Amino acid sequence: MPLEVGNVVEGTVSGITNFGAFIDLGEEKTGLVHISEVANDYVKNINEYLKTGQKVKVKVLAIEKDGKISLSIKQATPPKKKVIKPAELDWNRPEETSSMSFEDKLSRFLKDSDEKIQTIKSKSKSNRKSNGHAKKAFKE
């Protein structure tokens, strides 16, 4: 495949620097993949993603007049789609409220809410109790 902007070609990592990786494209041509074009994630250490001699697919981003070739690995591979799993439902659990009327559901909700509020209030009262170090009134 000819080397043109937009083409995806295969190359070999020939060198790694702190700012990117040099890719040997064959035919005595070498291009540079900037560190920002290595992966969709933030790349702090390029050595965690690439090794010298590794075969990679790259997209040709630009070919300068002076012969410099800009490449991208992340644009050569389609982005991974995130799989979102639906929440697991317990289909065997009987539906408790389906046969209840609205008034019954409302009264049940109010009862449950009152119980929760009473529990919270009783816990907060016990936390407010003195720990035995109450201030004593000064006698003059």
Short mmCIF file of C-alpha atoms in Angstrom, two decimals:
data_model
loop_
_atom_site.label_atom_id
_atom_site.label_comp_id
_atom_site.label_asym_id
_atom_site.label_seq_id
_atom_site.Cartn_x
_atom_site.Cartn_y
_atom_site.Cartn_z
CA MET A 1 0.00 0.00 0.00
CA PRO A 2 1.45 3.38 -0.93
CA LEU A 3 2.32 5.79 1.83
CA GLU A 4 -0.38 8.48 1.69
CA VAL A 5 -2.07 10.61 4.31
CA GLY A 6 -5.04 8.73 5.78
CA ASN A 7 -3.76 5.24 4.95
CA VAL A 8 -3.35 2.62 7.66
CA VAL A 9 -0.10 0.70 7.29
CA GLU A 10 1.86 -1.80 9.34
CA GLY A 11 5.25 -0.96 10.75
CA THR A 12 7.77 -2.01 13.36
CA VAL A 13 8.78 -0.01 16.42
CA SER A 14 12.43 0.86 15.79
CA GLY A 15 13.04 3.25 18.67
CA ILE A 16 11.36 4.68 21.75
CA THR A 17 11.90 8.13 23.25
CA ASN A 18 10.21 10.02 26.06
CA PHE A 19 8.10 11.96 23.50
CA GLY A 20 7.07 9.10 21.21
CA ALA A 21 8.16 6.12 19.14
CA PHE A 22 9.85 5.80 15.78
CA ILE A 23 8.18 3.34 13.43
CA ASP A 24 10.01 1.66 10.54
CA LEU A 25 7.58 1.60 7.62
CA GLY A 26 9.84 -0.26 5.21
CA GLU A 27 11.30 1.15 1.99
CA GLU A 28 13.79 3.05 4.19
CA LYS A 29 11.01 5.24 5.59
CA THR A 30 10.55 5.99 9.27
CA GLY A 31 7.77 7.93 10.95
CA LEU A 32 7.10 9.22 14.44
CA VAL A 33 4.14 8.40 16.65
CA HIS A 34 3.86 11.19 19.22
CA ILE A 35 3.15 9.96 22.77
CA SER A 36 -0.31 11.55 22.60
CA GLU A 37 -1.16 9.35 19.60
CA VAL A 38 -0.19 6.02 21.20
CA ALA A 39 -3.41 5.24 23.09
CA ASN A 40 -6.78 6.70 24.00
CA ASP A 41 -5.67 6.73 27.64
CA TYR A 42 -3.16 9.12 29.19
CA VAL A 43 0.31 7.73 28.47
CA LYS A 44 2.85 8.64 31.12
CA ASN A 45 5.39 5.95 30.25
CA ILE A 46 5.38 4.89 26.59
CA ASN A 47 7.33 1.74 27.49
CA GLU A 48 4.17 0.37 29.11
CA TYR A 49 2.50 0.40 25.68
CA LEU A 50 5.25 -0.28 23.13
CA LYS A 51 8.42 -2.36 22.87
CA THR A 52 11.21 -2.14 20.30
CA GLY A 53 10.59 -4.66 17.51
CA GLN A 54 6.84 -4.74 18.10
CA LYS A 55 4.63 -4.78 14.98
CA VAL A 56 1.99 -2.04 15.01
CA LYS A 57 -0.68 -0.64 12.72
CA VAL A 58 -0.41 3.10 12.24
CA LYS A 59 -2.38 5.75 10.41
CA VAL A 60 -0.45 8.29 8.36
CA LEU A 61 -1.43 11.73 9.67
CA ALA A 62 0.93 13.93 7.67
CA ILE A 63 3.92 13.79 5.35
CA GLU A 64 5.96 16.98 5.55
CA LYS A 65 7.96 18.43 2.66
CA ASP A 66 11.19 17.65 4.50
CA GLY A 67 10.19 13.95 4.62
CA LYS A 68 8.99 13.76 8.23
CA ILE A 69 6.05 11.39 8.63
CA SER A 70 3.55 11.85 11.47
CA LEU A 71 1.77 8.68 12.56
CA SER A 72 -0.96 7.62 14.96
CA ILE A 73 -1.60 4.26 16.58
CA LYS A 74 -4.82 5.27 18.35
CA GLN A 75 -6.42 6.53 15.11
CA ALA A 76 -5.48 3.31 13.31
CA THR A 77 -7.55 1.19 15.68
CA PRO A 78 -11.27 1.72 16.21
CA PRO A 79 -12.13 2.86 19.74
CA LYS A 80 -13.40 0.18 22.07
CA LYS A 81 -17.05 0.54 22.87
CA LYS A 82 -17.90 0.39 26.54
CA VAL A 83 -20.28 -2.40 27.38
CA ILE A 84 -22.91 -1.35 29.87
CA LYS A 85 -24.52 -4.25 31.64
CA PRO A 86 -28.11 -3.78 32.76
CA ALA A 87 -28.83 -4.06 36.45
CA GLU A 88 -29.50 -7.60 37.53
CA LEU A 89 -33.08 -8.23 38.55
CA ASP A 90 -34.35 -11.03 40.72
CA TRP A 91 -37.17 -12.32 38.56
CA ASN A 92 -38.08 -15.00 41.10
CA ARG A 93 -38.90 -12.47 43.82
CA PRO A 94 -42.63 -11.97 44.18
CA GLU A 95 -43.91 -8.49 43.59
CA GLU A 96 -45.20 -7.46 47.01
CA THR A 97 -46.91 -4.21 46.14
CA SER A 98 -48.59 -5.12 42.88
CA SER A 99 -51.88 -6.12 44.50
CA MET A 100 -51.91 -3.21 46.96
CA SER A 101 -54.03 -0.13 46.38
CA PHE A 102 -52.45 3.31 46.26
CA GLU A 103 -53.73 4.13 49.75
CA ASP A 104 -52.21 0.92 51.14
CA LYS A 105 -48.88 1.67 49.47
CA LEU A 106 -48.95 5.22 50.83
CA SER A 107 -49.74 4.14 54.39
CA ARG A 108 -47.00 1.49 54.22
CA PHE A 109 -44.52 4.09 52.99
CA LEU A 110 -45.46 6.52 55.78
CA LYS A 111 -45.15 3.79 58.41
CA ASP A 112 -41.71 2.72 57.12
CA SER A 113 -40.58 6.36 56.97
CA ASP A 114 -41.73 7.04 60.55
CA GLU A 115 -39.86 3.96 61.77
CA LYS A 116 -36.67 5.10 60.05
CA ILE A 117 -37.01 8.62 61.47
CA GLN A 118 -37.54 7.26 64.99
CA THR A 119 -34.42 5.09 64.64
CA ILE A 120 -32.37 8.06 63.50
CA LYS A 121 -33.70 10.27 66.31
CA SER A 122 -32.97 7.68 68.98
CA LYS A 123 -29.41 7.24 67.69
CA SER A 124 -28.80 10.99 67.64
CA LYS A 125 -30.14 11.36 71.22
CA SER A 126 -27.77 8.66 72.46
CA ASN A 127 -24.88 10.43 70.74
CA ARG A 128 -25.76 13.72 72.44
CA LYS A 129 -25.74 12.28 75.95
CA SER A 130 -22.98 13.45 78.21
CA ASN A 131 -19.86 11.34 78.39
CA GLY A 132 -19.51 11.90 82.17
CA HIS A 133 -17.58 15.13 81.85
CA ALA A 134 -20.44 17.53 82.34
CA LYS A 135 -19.61 21.08 83.31
CA LYS A 136 -20.20 21.84 86.97
CA ALA A 137 -21.71 25.11 88.04
CA PHE A 138 -19.30 27.43 89.79
CA LYS A 139 -20.19 28.47 93.30
CA GLU A 140 -19.17 31.92 94.30
#
